Amino acid sequence: MSGGARKAAKTAAPRKAAATGDAGRSRAARRAVAPTTPIVPPSSVAGRALVTVVAIMSFLACLTIAGVLVVRTAAAGWETDLRREVTIQVRPIDGVDMGAALDRAVSIAESAPGIGTVRTLSADETRGLLAPWLGSGLDIDALPVPRLISVTVADPTKTDLPALGRDLAAEVKGASLDDHSSWTEHMASMANSVVVAGLGVLALVLTAMILCVVFATRAAMAANREIVEVLHLVGAENRFVAREFERHFLRLGLTGGALGGGAAIVTFLILALLQRAGAGTAEADQARALFGGIGIGWSGYAATILVTAAVALLTALTSRISVVRHLSRML
């Protein structure tokens, strides 16, 4: 070996040893950075308070979603019932036989496509409808009281209600068709308003929860400032610290979300049991007529689970973003 080669070999050996030493120290530093215990204490007063807040917010969010589903389902049922039944009104006109006019209107309705049953309300049923306003024992023959024909729509896709209304008006004097379209529009408008209001309440609840998580994250960062600084000195990156805080708050979010969602499910079950226990009473019958069953169905329980998971993920994501921004200003 030449003298130059021997000199190069002697120079390379210390460099290799130094590189090996640096690699060993780097691995030791990474092992030191990976703590055996979490950076943030898993149980603390602030952590328990945040779990309580998240549980309350999750409970309110689940109740809001359930209320929106119940009202939306009830409105859809009302709309379906209104579209399935229309009313023919025959007003008394001088010189027109009411009985013949009713028979002709029934015949026209029965011949229309998509129409199911057609039934003329009796005189006693008409008196019953007017009794709350005009009292009992009313002689409808002595007053110009319109007679009503109840028409059930069997197939809405085949029924042409505007054409049926034109035929009735053309062939039966004093006859008109009420398809309850104004009521249907009111129901749809009310349901949409409730949905928008429910989503607004849900947004406010989630916003309040996000603010609570931000404040809790900053408090945890302030309480563990020295630990974070030491971790940076031994080589820890912001991503590592943010990931530790994210895991901590994800556990808190899952715990709080599970508590709130579980309480909401128990509340739904209790309400359903109370409705079944009170079946037959006037109050229960009115509530069922307005809103149907209190049970939210599988879609409601699935929405509750999704809200719980969304709350946990939102808690973790909020804490991570807050930690990254706080670290960028602190260091």
Short mmCIF file of C-alpha atoms in Angstrom, two decimals:
data_model
loop_
_atom_site.label_atom_id
_atom_site.label_comp_id
_atom_site.label_asym_id
_atom_site.label_seq_id
_atom_site.Cartn_x
_atom_site.Cartn_y
_atom_site.Cartn_z
CA MET A 1 0.00 0.00 0.00
CA SER A 2 1.38 3.40 -0.94
CA GLY A 3 2.01 6.14 1.60
CA GLY A 4 -0.95 8.21 0.33
CA ALA A 5 -3.35 5.30 0.68
CA ARG A 6 -2.16 4.54 4.23
CA LYS A 7 -2.66 8.21 5.15
CA ALA A 8 -6.20 8.25 3.70
CA ALA A 9 -7.11 5.07 5.62
CA LYS A 10 -5.86 6.55 8.89
CA THR A 11 -7.96 9.69 8.26
CA ALA A 12 -11.13 7.77 7.35
CA ALA A 13 -11.06 5.56 10.44
CA PRO A 14 -11.68 8.36 12.97
CA ARG A 15 -14.41 9.79 10.75
CA LYS A 16 -16.18 6.44 10.62
CA ALA A 17 -15.91 6.07 14.38
CA ALA A 18 -17.32 9.59 14.85
CA ALA A 19 -20.21 8.86 12.50
CA THR A 20 -20.94 5.64 14.38
CA GLY A 21 -20.90 7.55 17.65
CA ASP A 22 -23.25 10.22 16.26
CA ALA A 23 -25.68 7.56 15.07
CA GLY A 24 -25.62 5.92 18.46
CA ARG A 25 -26.27 9.22 20.21
CA SER A 26 -29.13 9.97 17.76
CA ARG A 27 -30.76 6.62 18.54
CA ALA A 28 -30.30 7.26 22.24
CA ALA A 29 -31.89 10.69 21.84
CA ARG A 30 -34.86 9.21 20.02
CA ARG A 31 -35.27 6.63 22.76
CA ALA A 32 -35.14 9.43 25.31
CA VAL A 33 -37.76 11.37 23.36
CA ALA A 34 -40.13 8.41 23.33
CA PRO A 35 -41.49 8.60 26.89
CA THR A 36 -42.76 5.62 28.81
CA THR A 37 -45.47 7.82 30.33
CA PRO A 38 -47.66 10.33 28.47
CA ILE A 39 -46.63 13.98 28.35
CA VAL A 40 -50.05 15.13 29.53
CA PRO A 41 -51.31 13.48 32.75
CA PRO A 42 -54.12 11.09 31.78
CA SER A 43 -56.27 12.06 34.74
CA SER A 44 -56.46 15.56 36.10
CA VAL A 45 -59.06 18.04 37.26
CA ALA A 46 -58.94 19.84 33.91
CA GLY A 47 -59.27 16.53 32.05
CA ARG A 48 -62.30 15.46 34.08
CA ALA A 49 -63.90 18.85 33.56
CA LEU A 50 -63.35 18.63 29.81
CA VAL A 51 -64.85 15.13 29.73
CA THR A 52 -67.93 16.51 31.49
CA VAL A 53 -68.23 19.40 29.05
CA VAL A 54 -67.82 17.11 26.03
CA ALA A 55 -70.41 14.70 27.46
CA ILE A 56 -72.93 17.51 27.93
CA MET A 57 -72.30 18.88 24.44
CA SER A 58 -72.61 15.40 22.92
CA PHE A 59 -75.88 14.83 24.78
CA LEU A 60 -77.31 18.13 23.52
CA ALA A 61 -76.11 17.43 19.97
CA CYS A 62 -77.77 13.99 19.99
CA LEU A 63 -81.01 15.45 21.34
CA THR A 64 -80.95 18.08 18.60
CA ILE A 65 -80.42 15.50 15.87
CA ALA A 66 -83.19 13.31 17.32
CA GLY A 67 -85.61 16.25 17.50
CA VAL A 68 -84.91 17.13 13.88
CA LEU A 69 -85.47 13.51 12.81
CA VAL A 70 -88.74 13.22 14.76
CA VAL A 71 -90.17 16.45 13.35
CA ARG A 72 -88.96 15.64 9.84
CA THR A 73 -90.52 12.16 9.96
CA ALA A 74 -93.79 13.53 11.36
CA ALA A 75 -93.94 16.22 8.67
CA ALA A 76 -93.31 13.63 5.97
CA GLY A 77 -96.15 11.53 7.40
CA TRP A 78 -98.49 14.51 7.47
CA GLU A 79 -97.58 15.41 3.91
CA THR A 80 -98.19 11.84 2.74
CA ASP A 81 -101.57 11.72 4.47
CA LEU A 82 -102.60 15.04 2.95
CA ARG A 83 -101.58 13.91 -0.53
CA ARG A 84 -103.38 10.58 -0.11
CA GLU A 85 -106.75 12.14 0.63
CA VAL A 86 -108.58 14.99 -1.12
CA THR A 87 -111.98 16.49 -0.55
CA ILE A 88 -114.76 17.38 -2.99
CA GLN A 89 -117.02 20.17 -1.80
CA VAL A 90 -120.49 20.59 -3.30
CA ARG A 91 -122.16 23.88 -2.39
CA PRO A 92 -125.96 24.12 -2.43
CA ILE A 93 -127.29 26.14 -5.39
CA ASP A 94 -130.91 27.12 -6.03
CA GLY A 95 -132.56 24.88 -8.57
CA VAL A 96 -129.90 22.13 -8.27
CA ASP A 97 -130.76 18.81 -6.65
CA MET A 98 -128.08 18.19 -4.01
CA GLY A 99 -128.51 14.42 -4.10
CA ALA A 100 -128.07 14.28 -7.90
CA ALA A 101 -125.08 16.61 -7.72
CA LEU A 102 -123.42 14.42 -5.09
CA ASP A 103 -124.01 11.26 -7.14
CA ARG A 104 -122.57 12.90 -10.27
CA ALA A 105 -119.50 14.12 -8.39
CA VAL A 106 -118.93 10.64 -6.94
CA SER A 107 -119.23 9.10 -10.41
CA ILE A 108 -116.68 11.52 -11.89
CA ALA A 109 -114.23 10.91 -9.06
CA GLU A 110 -114.54 7.12 -9.27
CA SER A 111 -113.84 7.17 -13.01
CA ALA A 112 -110.64 9.21 -12.62
CA PRO A 113 -107.38 7.24 -12.88
CA GLY A 114 -105.47 6.50 -9.67
CA ILE A 115 -108.47 7.13 -7.39
CA GLY A 116 -109.26 4.60 -4.66
CA THR A 117 -112.34 4.91 -2.48
CA VAL A 118 -114.90 7.69 -2.82
CA ARG A 119 -117.35 8.27 0.02
CA THR A 120 -119.98 10.94 0.65
CA LEU A 121 -120.06 12.19 4.23
CA SER A 122 -123.45 11.61 5.79
CA ALA A 123 -125.62 14.33 7.29
CA ASP A 124 -124.68 13.20 10.80
CA GLU A 125 -120.95 13.41 9.99
CA THR A 126 -121.47 16.91 8.58
CA ARG A 127 -123.28 17.95 11.77
CA GLY A 128 -120.39 16.54 13.80
CA LEU A 129 -117.90 18.64 11.85
CA LEU A 130 -119.93 21.82 12.43
CA ALA A 131 -120.86 21.11 16.06
CA PRO A 132 -117.79 22.85 17.62
CA TRP A 133 -118.84 26.12 15.91
CA LEU A 134 -122.62 25.92 15.49
CA GLY A 135 -123.57 23.56 18.32
CA SER A 136 -125.36 20.23 18.28
CA GLY A 137 -128.80 19.52 16.80
CA LEU A 138 -128.09 21.56 13.68
CA ASP A 139 -130.56 21.26 10.80
CA ILE A 140 -128.22 21.35 7.81
CA ASP A 141 -131.17 21.41 5.37
CA ALA A 142 -132.16 24.81 6.73
CA LEU A 143 -128.70 26.30 6.11
CA PRO A 144 -126.61 26.58 2.94
CA VAL A 145 -124.11 24.06 4.25
CA PRO A 146 -121.82 22.44 1.64
CA ARG A 147 -121.70 18.66 1.47
CA LEU A 148 -118.34 16.91 1.43
CA ILE A 149 -117.06 13.86 -0.44
CA SER A 150 -113.92 12.13 0.85
CA VAL A 151 -111.67 10.81 -1.91
CA THR A 152 -108.70 8.52 -1.27
CA VAL A 153 -105.84 8.55 -3.78
CA ALA A 154 -104.63 5.01 -4.47
CA ASP A 155 -101.79 5.84 -6.88
CA PRO A 156 -100.53 9.45 -6.79
CA THR A 157 -98.38 8.86 -9.88
CA LYS A 158 -101.46 8.17 -12.03
CA THR A 159 -103.78 10.76 -10.49
CA ASP A 160 -104.21 14.12 -12.22
CA LEU A 161 -105.91 16.21 -9.53
CA PRO A 162 -106.00 19.47 -11.54
CA ALA A 163 -107.82 17.65 -14.37
CA LEU A 164 -110.24 16.09 -11.87
CA GLY A 165 -110.96 19.54 -10.44
CA ARG A 166 -111.68 20.93 -13.91
CA ASP A 167 -114.04 18.05 -14.72
CA LEU A 168 -115.95 18.54 -11.48
CA ALA A 169 -116.29 22.28 -11.97
CA ALA A 170 -117.48 21.80 -15.56
CA GLU A 171 -120.04 19.02 -14.97
CA VAL A 172 -121.31 19.66 -11.43
CA LYS A 173 -122.51 23.11 -10.44
CA GLY A 174 -121.09 24.28 -7.13
CA ALA A 175 -118.47 21.49 -6.98
CA SER A 176 -114.80 22.15 -6.23
CA LEU A 177 -111.79 20.01 -5.37
CA ASP A 178 -109.57 20.71 -2.36
CA ASP A 179 -106.22 18.90 -2.72
CA HIS A 180 -104.80 20.40 0.53
CA SER A 181 -101.86 21.87 -1.40
CA SER A 182 -101.73 24.94 0.87
CA TRP A 183 -101.49 22.74 3.96
CA THR A 184 -98.82 20.64 2.29
CA GLU A 185 -96.76 23.74 1.54
CA HIS A 186 -97.14 24.90 5.15
CA MET A 187 -96.00 21.51 6.44
CA ALA A 188 -92.96 21.47 4.17
CA SER A 189 -92.06 25.04 5.14
CA MET A 190 -92.40 24.26 8.84
CA ALA A 191 -90.29 21.10 8.56
CA ASN A 192 -87.56 22.96 6.68
CA SER A 193 -87.57 25.71 9.31
CA VAL A 194 -87.19 23.16 12.09
CA VAL A 195 -84.34 21.45 10.25
CA VAL A 196 -82.52 24.76 9.74
CA ALA A 197 -83.05 25.74 13.38
CA GLY A 198 -81.82 22.33 14.54
CA LEU A 199 -78.69 22.58 12.43
CA GLY A 200 -78.09 26.06 13.83
CA VAL A 201 -78.36 24.76 17.40
CA LEU A 202 -76.02 21.89 16.52
CA ALA A 203 -73.48 24.33 15.08
CA LEU A 204 -73.63 26.44 18.26
CA VAL A 205 -73.13 23.37 20.46
CA LEU A 206 -70.13 22.20 18.44
CA THR A 207 -68.67 25.71 18.42
CA ALA A 208 -68.92 25.90 22.20
CA MET A 209 -67.25 22.52 22.50
CA ILE A 210 -64.40 23.58 20.17
CA LEU A 211 -63.76 26.67 22.27
CA CYS A 212 -63.67 24.57 25.43
CA VAL A 213 -61.14 22.21 23.83
CA VAL A 214 -58.98 25.15 22.71
CA PHE A 215 -58.90 26.59 26.22
CA ALA A 216 -58.19 23.17 27.74
CA THR A 217 -55.35 22.57 25.26
CA ARG A 218 -53.75 25.91 26.04
CA ALA A 219 -54.04 25.22 29.76
CA ALA A 220 -52.38 21.81 29.29
CA MET A 221 -49.61 23.40 27.22
CA ALA A 222 -49.01 26.03 29.88
CA ALA A 223 -48.95 23.43 32.65
CA ASN A 224 -46.45 21.26 30.73
CA ARG A 225 -44.34 24.01 29.20
CA GLU A 226 -41.10 22.84 30.87
CA ILE A 227 -41.63 19.27 29.67
CA VAL A 228 -42.23 20.45 26.11
CA GLU A 229 -39.09 22.57 26.18
CA VAL A 230 -36.98 19.64 27.45
CA LEU A 231 -38.38 17.42 24.70
CA HIS A 232 -37.34 19.97 22.10
CA LEU A 233 -33.86 20.12 23.60
CA VAL A 234 -33.39 16.36 23.18
CA GLY A 235 -34.58 16.46 19.55
CA ALA A 236 -38.38 16.12 19.64
CA GLU A 237 -40.24 17.80 16.80
CA ASN A 238 -43.49 19.74 16.94
CA ARG A 239 -45.29 16.87 15.21
CA PHE A 240 -44.32 14.48 17.98
CA VAL A 241 -45.55 16.82 20.74
CA ALA A 242 -48.76 17.60 18.83
CA ARG A 243 -49.40 13.87 18.33
CA GLU A 244 -49.09 13.24 22.07
CA PHE A 245 -51.59 15.97 22.88
CA GLU A 246 -53.87 14.72 20.08
CA ARG A 247 -53.93 11.22 21.56
CA HIS A 248 -54.67 12.60 25.01
CA PHE A 249 -57.60 14.71 23.85
CA LEU A 250 -58.86 11.95 21.56
CA ARG A 251 -59.22 9.72 24.62
CA LEU A 252 -61.02 12.52 26.45
CA GLY A 253 -63.29 13.11 23.44
CA LEU A 254 -64.13 9.43 23.11
CA THR A 255 -64.93 9.17 26.81
CA GLY A 256 -67.08 12.30 26.86
CA GLY A 257 -68.78 11.47 23.57
CA ALA A 258 -69.58 7.93 24.71
CA LEU A 259 -71.05 9.22 27.97
CA GLY A 260 -73.17 11.86 26.23
CA GLY A 261 -74.30 9.54 23.44
CA GLY A 262 -75.11 6.76 25.90
CA ALA A 263 -77.16 9.15 28.03
CA ALA A 264 -79.04 10.28 24.91
CA ILE A 265 -79.83 6.68 23.90
CA VAL A 266 -81.07 5.91 27.42
CA THR A 267 -83.27 9.03 27.26
CA PHE A 268 -84.77 7.92 23.94
CA LEU A 269 -85.53 4.45 25.33
CA ILE A 270 -87.15 5.91 28.47
CA LEU A 271 -89.35 8.23 26.37
CA ALA A 272 -90.41 5.31 24.18
CA LEU A 273 -91.29 3.22 27.26
CA LEU A 274 -93.26 6.11 28.77
CA GLN A 275 -95.21 6.51 25.55
CA ARG A 276 -96.07 2.81 25.52
CA ALA A 277 -97.05 2.90 29.19
CA GLY A 278 -99.33 5.92 28.61
CA ALA A 279 -100.97 4.49 25.47
CA GLY A 280 -104.71 5.06 25.43
CA THR A 281 -104.68 8.34 27.32
CA ALA A 282 -105.77 11.56 25.62
CA GLU A 283 -102.34 13.16 25.98
CA ALA A 284 -100.51 10.16 24.52
CA ASP A 285 -102.98 9.89 21.62
CA GLN A 286 -102.55 13.58 20.78
CA ALA A 287 -98.76 13.30 20.92
CA ARG A 288 -98.84 10.23 18.68
CA ALA A 289 -101.17 11.97 16.24
CA LEU A 290 -98.83 14.96 16.02
CA PHE A 291 -95.40 13.34 16.10
CA GLY A 292 -95.99 9.63 15.67
CA GLY A 293 -93.86 7.32 17.77
CA ILE A 294 -91.22 8.87 20.02
CA GLY A 295 -88.76 6.15 18.99
CA ILE A 296 -86.15 7.51 16.59
CA GLY A 297 -85.53 4.18 14.83
CA TRP A 298 -82.25 2.74 13.65
CA SER A 299 -81.42 5.88 11.71
CA GLY A 300 -81.61 7.92 14.92
CA TYR A 301 -79.35 5.53 16.83
CA ALA A 302 -76.91 5.48 13.91
CA ALA A 303 -76.91 9.28 13.90
CA THR A 304 -76.18 9.24 17.65
CA ILE A 305 -73.17 6.99 17.12
CA LEU A 306 -71.93 9.19 14.28
CA VAL A 307 -72.28 12.30 16.43
CA THR A 308 -70.28 10.61 19.20
CA ALA A 309 -67.49 9.68 16.79
CA ALA A 310 -67.54 13.14 15.21
CA VAL A 311 -67.24 14.79 18.63
CA ALA A 312 -64.18 12.67 19.48
CA LEU A 313 -62.48 13.36 16.14
CA LEU A 314 -63.31 17.05 16.34
CA THR A 315 -61.82 17.19 19.84
CA ALA A 316 -58.59 15.55 18.69
CA LEU A 317 -58.31 17.70 15.55
CA THR A 318 -58.98 20.92 17.47
CA SER A 319 -56.34 20.07 20.08
CA ARG A 320 -53.77 19.26 17.40
CA ILE A 321 -54.32 22.52 15.53
CA SER A 322 -54.21 24.49 18.79
CA VAL A 323 -51.00 22.76 19.91
CA VAL A 324 -49.23 23.36 16.59
CA ARG A 325 -50.11 27.04 16.63
CA HIS A 326 -49.13 27.40 20.27
CA LEU A 327 -45.78 25.68 19.70
CA SER A 328 -45.01 27.94 16.77
CA ARG A 329 -45.43 30.96 19.02
CA MET A 330 -43.81 29.47 22.13
CA LEU A 331 -40.57 28.24 20.57
#
